[in-house]
PDB file of C-alpha atoms in Angstrom:
ATOM      1  CA  UNK A1323     137.046  -5.257  55.654  1.00  0.00           C
ATOM      2  CA  UNK A1324     140.272  -4.568  53.769  1.00  0.00           C
ATOM      3  CA  UNK A1325     142.233  -7.669  52.863  1.00  0.00           C
ATOM      4  CA  UNK A1326     145.538  -7.324  54.799  1.00  0.00           C
ATOM      5  CA  UNK A1327     147.331  -9.332  52.142  1.00  0.00           C
ATOM      6  CA  UNK A1328     146.610  -6.499  49.706  1.00  0.00           C
ATOM      7  CA  UNK A1329     147.384  -3.639  52.104  1.00  0.00           C
ATOM      8  CA  UNK A1330     149.873  -1.148  50.625  1.00  0.00           C
ATOM      9  CA  UNK A1331     153.489  -1.818  51.551  1.00  0.00           C
ATOM     10  CA  UNK A1332     154.415   1.821  51.949  1.00  0.00           C
ATOM     11  CA  UNK A1333     158.012   2.385  53.050  1.00  0.00           C
ATOM     12  CA  UNK A1334     157.593   6.143  53.476  1.00  0.00           C
ATOM     13  CA  UNK A1335     158.345   7.219  57.033  1.00  0.00           C
ATOM     14  CA  UNK A1336     155.233   8.563  58.749  1.00  0.00           C
ATOM     15  CA  UNK A1337     156.811   9.242  62.126  1.00  0.00           C
ATOM     16  CA  UNK A1338     160.337   8.814  63.466  1.00  0.00           C
ATOM     17  CA  UNK A1339     160.971   8.610  67.215  1.00  0.00           C
ATOM     18  CA  UNK A1340     163.888  10.402  68.826  1.00  0.00           C
ATOM     19  CA  UNK A1341     166.237   7.997  70.652  1.00  0.00           C
ATOM     20  CA  UNK A1342     166.463   8.436  74.399  1.00  0.00           C
ATOM     21  CA  UNK A1343     170.176   7.591  74.659  1.00  0.00           C
ATOM     22  CA  UNK A1344     173.338   6.691  72.800  1.00  0.00           C
ATOM     23  CA  UNK A1345     173.535   9.490  70.245  1.00  0.00           C
ATOM     24  CA  UNK A1346     175.970  11.761  72.106  1.00  0.00           C
ATOM     25  CA  UNK A1347     178.214   8.840  73.053  1.00  0.00           C
ATOM     26  CA  UNK A1348     178.087   7.608  69.475  1.00  0.00           C
ATOM     27  CA  UNK A1349     179.119  10.958  68.006  1.00  0.00           C
ATOM     28  CA  UNK A1350     181.955  11.280  70.528  1.00  0.00           C
ATOM     29  CA  UNK A1351     183.051   7.741  69.708  1.00  0.00           C
ATOM     30  CA  UNK A1352     183.120   8.428  65.967  1.00  0.00           C
ATOM     31  CA  UNK A1353     185.108  11.639  66.473  1.00  0.00           C
ATOM     32  CA  UNK A1354     187.602   9.796  68.672  1.00  0.00           C
ATOM     33  CA  UNK A1355     188.001   7.008  66.111  1.00  0.00           C
ATOM     34  CA  UNK A1356     188.469   9.636  63.393  1.00  0.00           C
ATOM     35  CA  UNK A1357     191.196  11.413  65.338  1.00  0.00           C
ATOM     36  CA  UNK A1358     193.028   8.128  65.957  1.00  0.00           C
ATOM     37  CA  UNK A1359     192.744   7.255  62.261  1.00  0.00           C
ATOM     38  CA  UNK A1360     194.184  10.629  61.210  1.00  0.00           C
ATOM     39  CA  UNK A1361     197.121  10.246  63.610  1.00  0.00           C
ATOM     40  CA  UNK A1362     197.783   6.746  62.280  1.00  0.00           C
ATOM     41  CA  UNK A1363     197.693   7.962  58.677  1.00  0.00           C
ATOM     42  CA  UNK A1364     200.094  10.827  59.455  1.00  0.00           C
ATOM     43  CA  UNK A1365     202.607   8.308  60.875  1.00  0.00           C
ATOM     44  CA  UNK A1366     201.843   5.853  58.082  1.00  0.00           C
ATOM     45  CA  UNK A1367     203.818   2.660  57.631  1.00  0.00           C
ATOM     46  CA  UNK A1368     203.040  -1.046  57.507  1.00  0.00           C
ATOM     47  CA  UNK A1369     203.853  -1.516  61.187  1.00  0.00           C
ATOM     48  CA  UNK A1370     201.962  -0.307  64.233  1.00  0.00           C
ATOM     49  CA  UNK A1371     200.313   2.725  62.548  1.00  0.00           C
ATOM     50  CA  UNK A1372     198.595   0.424  60.028  1.00  0.00           C
ATOM     51  CA  UNK A1373     197.304  -1.805  62.812  1.00  0.00           C
ATOM     52  CA  UNK A1374     196.052   1.221  64.725  1.00  0.00           C
ATOM     53  CA  UNK A1375     194.319   2.536  61.600  1.00  0.00           C
ATOM     54  CA  UNK A1376     192.544  -0.787  61.058  1.00  0.00           C
ATOM     55  CA  UNK A1377     191.452  -0.942  64.698  1.00  0.00           C
ATOM     56  CA  UNK A1378     190.167   2.651  64.533  1.00  0.00           C
ATOM     57  CA  UNK A1379     188.034   1.694  61.518  1.00  0.00           C
ATOM     58  CA  UNK A1380     186.699  -1.327  63.405  1.00  0.00           C
ATOM     59  CA  UNK A1381     185.964   0.853  66.424  1.00  0.00           C
ATOM     60  CA  UNK A1382     184.119   3.392  64.277  1.00  0.00           C
ATOM     61  CA  UNK A1383     182.057   0.610  62.702  1.00  0.00           C
ATOM     62  CA  UNK A1384     181.117  -0.818  66.105  1.00  0.00           C
ATOM     63  CA  UNK A1385     180.211   2.623  67.453  1.00  0.00           C
ATOM     64  CA  UNK A1386     178.037   3.285  64.406  1.00  0.00           C
ATOM     65  CA  UNK A1387     176.332  -0.114  64.598  1.00  0.00           C
ATOM     66  CA  UNK A1388     175.742  -0.100  68.365  1.00  0.00           C
ATOM     67  CA  UNK A1389     174.941   3.543  69.080  1.00  0.00           C
ATOM     68  CA  UNK A1390     173.973   5.370  65.888  1.00  0.00           C
ATOM     69  CA  UNK A1391     172.431   2.838  63.509  1.00  0.00           C
ATOM     70  CA  UNK A1392     169.599   1.666  65.839  1.00  0.00           C
ATOM     71  CA  UNK A1393     166.383   3.592  65.196  1.00  0.00           C
ATOM     72  CA  UNK A1394     162.616   3.291  65.464  1.00  0.00           C
ATOM     73  CA  UNK A1395     160.097   4.666  63.001  1.00  0.00           C
ATOM     74  CA  UNK A1396     156.637   3.994  61.625  1.00  0.00           C
ATOM     75  CA  UNK A1397     155.412   3.754  58.045  1.00  0.00           C
ATOM     76  CA  UNK A1398     151.766   3.625  56.990  1.00  0.00           C
ATOM     77  CA  UNK A1399     151.910  -0.152  57.447  1.00  0.00           C
ATOM     78  CA  UNK A1400     154.823  -1.156  59.682  1.00  0.00           C
ATOM     79  CA  UNK A1401     156.665  -0.413  62.876  1.00  0.00           C
ATOM     80  CA  UNK A1402     160.345  -0.543  61.925  1.00  0.00           C
ATOM     81  CA  UNK A1403     162.934  -1.534  64.541  1.00  0.00           C
ATOM     82  CA  UNK A1404     166.454  -1.055  63.203  1.00  0.00           C
ATOM     83  CA  UNK A1405     169.098  -2.700  65.360  1.00  0.00           C
ATOM     84  CA  UNK A1406     172.867  -3.204  65.218  1.00  0.00           C
ATOM     85  CA  UNK A1407     172.984  -5.706  62.394  1.00  0.00           C
ATOM     86  CA  UNK A1408     169.366  -6.239  61.360  1.00  0.00           C
ATOM     87  CA  UNK A1409     166.088  -4.446  60.703  1.00  0.00           C
ATOM     88  CA  UNK A1410     162.712  -5.833  61.787  1.00  0.00           C
ATOM     89  CA  UNK A1411     159.487  -4.665  60.157  1.00  0.00           C
ATOM     90  CA  UNK A1412     156.372  -5.406  62.232  1.00  0.00           C
ATOM     91  CA  UNK A1413     152.917  -4.869  60.698  1.00  0.00           C
ATOM     92  CA  UNK A1414     151.186  -2.297  62.897  1.00  0.00           C
ATOM     93  CA  UNK A1415     147.899  -4.188  62.929  1.00  0.00           C
ATOM     94  CA  UNK A1416     149.671  -7.292  64.258  1.00  0.00           C
ATOM     95  CA  UNK A1417     150.866  -5.562  67.437  1.00  0.00           C
ATOM     96  CA  UNK A1418     149.115  -6.850  70.572  1.00  0.00           C
ATOM     97  CA  UNK A1419     150.803  -4.616  73.123  1.00  0.00           C
ATOM     98  CA  UNK A1420     153.597  -2.079  73.555  1.00  0.00           C
ATOM     99  CA  UNK A1421     155.565  -1.338  76.692  1.00  0.00           C
ATOM    100  CA  UNK A1422     158.629   0.739  77.459  1.00  0.00           C
ATOM    101  CA  UNK A1423     160.837  -0.188  80.399  1.00  0.00           C
ATOM    102  CA  UNK A1424     164.597  -0.095  79.886  1.00  0.00           C
ATOM    103  CA  UNK A1425     163.861  -1.065  76.282  1.00  0.00           C
ATOM    104  CA  UNK A1426     160.924  -0.756  73.907  1.00  0.00           C
ATOM    105  CA  UNK A1427     159.138  -4.119  73.735  1.00  0.00           C
ATOM    106  CA  UNK A1428     156.436  -5.004  71.227  1.00  0.00           C
ATOM    107  CA  UNK A1429     154.385  -8.192  71.598  1.00  0.00           C
ATOM    108  CA  UNK A1430     153.137  -9.838  68.415  1.00  0.00           C
ATOM    109  CA  UNK A1431     151.398 -13.147  68.952  1.00  0.00           C
ATOM    110  CA  UNK A1432     153.810 -15.409  70.819  1.00  0.00           C
ATOM    111  CA  UNK A1433     156.817 -13.285  69.868  1.00  0.00           C
ATOM    112  CA  UNK A1434     158.375 -10.258  71.500  1.00  0.00           C
ATOM    113  CA  UNK A1435     160.501  -7.739  69.630  1.00  0.00           C
ATOM    114  CA  UNK A1436     162.675  -5.248  71.494  1.00  0.00           C
ATOM    115  CA  UNK A1437     164.668  -2.132  70.707  1.00  0.00           C
ATOM    116  CA  UNK A1438     167.086  -0.272  73.013  1.00  0.00           C
ATOM    117  CA  UNK A1439     166.453   2.980  71.137  1.00  0.00           C
ATOM    118  CA  UNK A1440     163.606   3.994  73.456  1.00  0.00           C
ATOM    119  CA  UNK A1441     163.906   3.191  77.142  1.00  0.00           C
ATOM    120  CA  UNK A1442     164.148   4.433  80.688  1.00  0.00           C
ATOM    121  CA  UNK A1443     167.537   4.688  82.346  1.00  0.00           C
ATOM    122  CA  UNK A1444     168.157   2.885  85.625  1.00  0.00           C
ATOM    123  CA  UNK A1445     168.022   6.255  87.359  1.00  0.00           C
ATOM    124  CA  UNK A1446     164.624   7.077  85.838  1.00  0.00           C
ATOM    125  CA  UNK A1447     163.345   3.631  86.809  1.00  0.00           C
ATOM    126  CA  UNK A1448     164.395   4.079  90.436  1.00  0.00           C
ATOM    127  CA  UNK A1449     162.879   7.568  90.590  1.00  0.00           C
ATOM    128  CA  UNK A1450     159.597   6.249  89.220  1.00  0.00           C
ATOM    129  CA  UNK A1451     159.514   3.467  91.805  1.00  0.00           C
ATOM    130  CA  UNK A1452     160.074   5.966  94.580  1.00  0.00           C
ATOM    131  CA  UNK A1453     157.458   8.356  93.203  1.00  0.00           C
ATOM    132  CA  UNK A1454     154.118   6.974  94.416  1.00  0.00           C
ATOM    133  CA  UNK A1455     155.454   3.445  94.144  1.00  0.00           C
ATOM    134  CA  UNK A1456     155.144   3.477  90.358  1.00  0.00           C
ATOM    135  CA  UNK A1457     157.330   1.947  87.645  1.00  0.00           C
ATOM    136  CA  UNK A1458     157.812   3.654  84.286  1.00  0.00           C
ATOM    137  CA  UNK A1459     155.221   1.901  82.108  1.00  0.00           C
ATOM    138  CA  UNK A1460     152.104   3.065  80.367  1.00  0.00           C
ATOM    139  CA  UNK A1461     149.906   1.360  82.959  1.00  0.00           C
ATOM    140  CA  UNK A1462     151.563   3.390  85.707  1.00  0.00           C
ATOM    141  CA  UNK A1463     153.598   6.091  83.980  1.00  0.00           C
ATOM    142  CA  UNK A1464     155.760   8.834  85.378  1.00  0.00           C
ATOM    143  CA  UNK A1465     155.173  12.404  84.226  1.00  0.00           C
ATOM    144  CA  UNK A1466     152.915  12.608  81.173  1.00  0.00           C
ATOM    145  CA  UNK A1467     155.629  14.633  79.414  1.00  0.00           C
ATOM    146  CA  UNK A1468     158.020  11.637  79.374  1.00  0.00           C
ATOM    147  CA  UNK A1469     159.152  10.987  75.824  1.00  0.00           C
ATOM    148  CA  UNK A1470     159.144   7.252  76.556  1.00  0.00           C
ATOM    149  CA  UNK A1471     155.503   7.329  77.642  1.00  0.00           C
ATOM    150  CA  UNK A1472     154.608   9.330  74.531  1.00  0.00           C
ATOM    151  CA  UNK A1473     156.301   6.812  72.218  1.00  0.00           C
ATOM    152  CA  UNK A1474     154.584   3.893  73.937  1.00  0.00           C
ATOM    153  CA  UNK A1475     151.152   5.505  73.702  1.00  0.00           C
ATOM    154  CA  UNK A1476     151.749   6.700  70.152  1.00  0.00           C
ATOM    155  CA  UNK A1477     152.712   3.273  68.792  1.00  0.00           C
ATOM    156  CA  UNK A1478     149.776   1.631  70.580  1.00  0.00           C
ATOM    157  CA  UNK A1479     147.433   4.262  69.118  1.00  0.00           C
ATOM    158  CA  UNK A1480     148.782   3.826  65.592  1.00  0.00           C
ATOM    159  CA  UNK A1481     148.459   0.041  65.870  1.00  0.00           C
ATOM    160  CA  UNK A1482     144.827   0.334  66.972  1.00  0.00           C
ATOM    161  CA  UNK A1483     144.103   2.941  64.317  1.00  0.00           C
ATOM    162  CA  UNK A1484     145.510   0.631  61.632  1.00  0.00           C
ATOM    163  CA  UNK A1485     143.379  -2.267  62.892  1.00  0.00           C
ATOM    164  CA  UNK A1486     140.287  -0.071  62.813  1.00  0.00           C
ATOM    165  CA  UNK A1487     141.102   1.105  59.306  1.00  0.00           C
ATOM    166  CA  UNK A1488     141.576  -2.476  58.065  1.00  0.00           C
ATOM    167  CA  UNK A1489     138.641  -3.846  60.043  1.00  0.00           C
ATOM    168  CA  UNK A1490     140.804  -6.282  62.005  1.00  0.00           C
ATOM    169  CA  UNK A1491     140.015  -7.359  65.565  1.00  0.00           C
ATOM    170  CA  UNK A1492     142.620  -8.339  68.150  1.00  0.00           C
ATOM    171  CA  UNK A1493     143.068 -12.093  68.271  1.00  0.00           C
ATOM    172  CA  UNK A1494     141.318 -12.614  64.947  1.00  0.00           C
ATOM    173  CA  UNK A1495     142.681 -14.937  62.233  1.00  0.00           C
ATOM    174  CA  UNK A1496     143.437 -11.843  60.156  1.00  0.00           C
ATOM    175  CA  UNK A1497     145.660 -10.443  62.878  1.00  0.00           C
ATOM    176  CA  UNK A1498     147.385 -13.803  63.297  1.00  0.00           C
ATOM    177  CA  UNK A1499     148.054 -13.854  59.561  1.00  0.00           C
ATOM    178  CA  UNK A1500     149.663 -10.427  59.814  1.00  0.00           C
ATOM    179  CA  UNK A1501     151.794 -11.610  62.741  1.00  0.00           C
ATOM    180  CA  UNK A1502     153.331 -14.154  60.387  1.00  0.00           C
ATOM    181  CA  UNK A1503     154.393 -11.312  58.079  1.00  0.00           C
ATOM    182  CA  UNK A1504     157.020  -9.871  60.427  1.00  0.00           C
ATOM    183  CA  UNK A1505     160.184  -9.497  58.335  1.00  0.00           C
ATOM    184  CA  UNK A1506     163.802  -9.323  59.450  1.00  0.00           C
ATOM    185  CA  UNK A1507     166.618  -8.330  57.114  1.00  0.00           C
ATOM    186  CA  UNK A1508     170.343  -8.279  57.807  1.00  0.00           C
ATOM    187  CA  UNK A1509     172.408  -5.100  57.681  1.00  0.00           C
ATOM    188  CA  UNK A1510     174.524  -6.321  54.764  1.00  0.00           C
ATOM    189  CA  UNK A1511     176.745  -3.193  54.406  1.00  0.00           C
ATOM    190  CA  UNK A1512     177.711  -3.198  58.103  1.00  0.00           C
ATOM    191  CA  UNK A1513     178.267  -6.952  58.221  1.00  0.00           C
ATOM    192  CA  UNK A1514     180.324  -6.901  55.020  1.00  0.00           C
ATOM    193  CA  UNK A1515     182.395  -3.945  56.209  1.00  0.00           C
ATOM    194  CA  UNK A1516     182.997  -5.652  59.556  1.00  0.00           C
ATOM    195  CA  UNK A1517     184.140  -8.846  57.855  1.00  0.00           C
ATOM    196  CA  UNK A1518     186.542  -6.907  55.608  1.00  0.00           C
ATOM    197  CA  UNK A1519     188.044  -4.920  58.489  1.00  0.00           C
ATOM    198  CA  UNK A1520     188.454  -8.005  60.712  1.00  0.00           C
ATOM    199  CA  UNK A1521     190.059  -9.890  57.822  1.00  0.00           C
ATOM    200  CA  UNK A1522     192.415  -6.963  57.174  1.00  0.00           C
ATOM    201  CA  UNK A1523     193.438  -6.943  60.843  1.00  0.00           C
ATOM    202  CA  UNK A1524     194.113 -10.706  60.822  1.00  0.00           C
ATOM    203  CA  UNK A1525     196.208 -10.340  57.681  1.00  0.00           C
ATOM    204  CA  UNK A1526     198.130  -7.497  59.312  1.00  0.00           C
ATOM    205  CA  UNK A1527     198.798  -9.686  62.362  1.00  0.00           C
ATOM    206  CA  UNK A1528     200.090 -12.553  60.241  1.00  0.00           C
ATOM    207  CA  UNK A1529     202.156 -10.461  57.806  1.00  0.00           C
ATOM    208  CA  UNK A1530     203.400  -8.067  60.438  1.00  0.00           C
TER     209      UNK A1530
END
């Protein structure tokens, strides 16, 4: 059995999953914020145009963080869930179960990690309930071609394949040790940029 503590920490992306929503809205939001910023710069002065420019930057940052930054991918070792302001790396072998409803949810020991990147819309959920009384999960999926069902099955398969490769059984002490290795890091650039923009807006309010 391979010692999980000495498993390679490979950060190379093995597979990246296409988001099921948010990308179009995010792009439209960024374009809108860009247009507003350009208009504010054209009419530049320290009054209202400056305030509008700062707010457009804040809006662009929020759109990026909420709709475009979130992503899900897999490396040779981890499932990576990138959210608005943090990134969670979950060892594949530590995953007990995976399910996709309106969000992707991964159970690791007593903890549950979720990502809105992959999920069924309310409309899809209602259609699935009507169709043969099923809900959109892997245990009773909709059409096999559903991207959500594919992602759920794919992550579960990769988790099991990693356990087999490392010689780790579900519920074993080795798996529990891996569960303790889940890592979460903050999105420092986005948080720092947000703090700067908010501070600039407060200064503008006071000075203006």
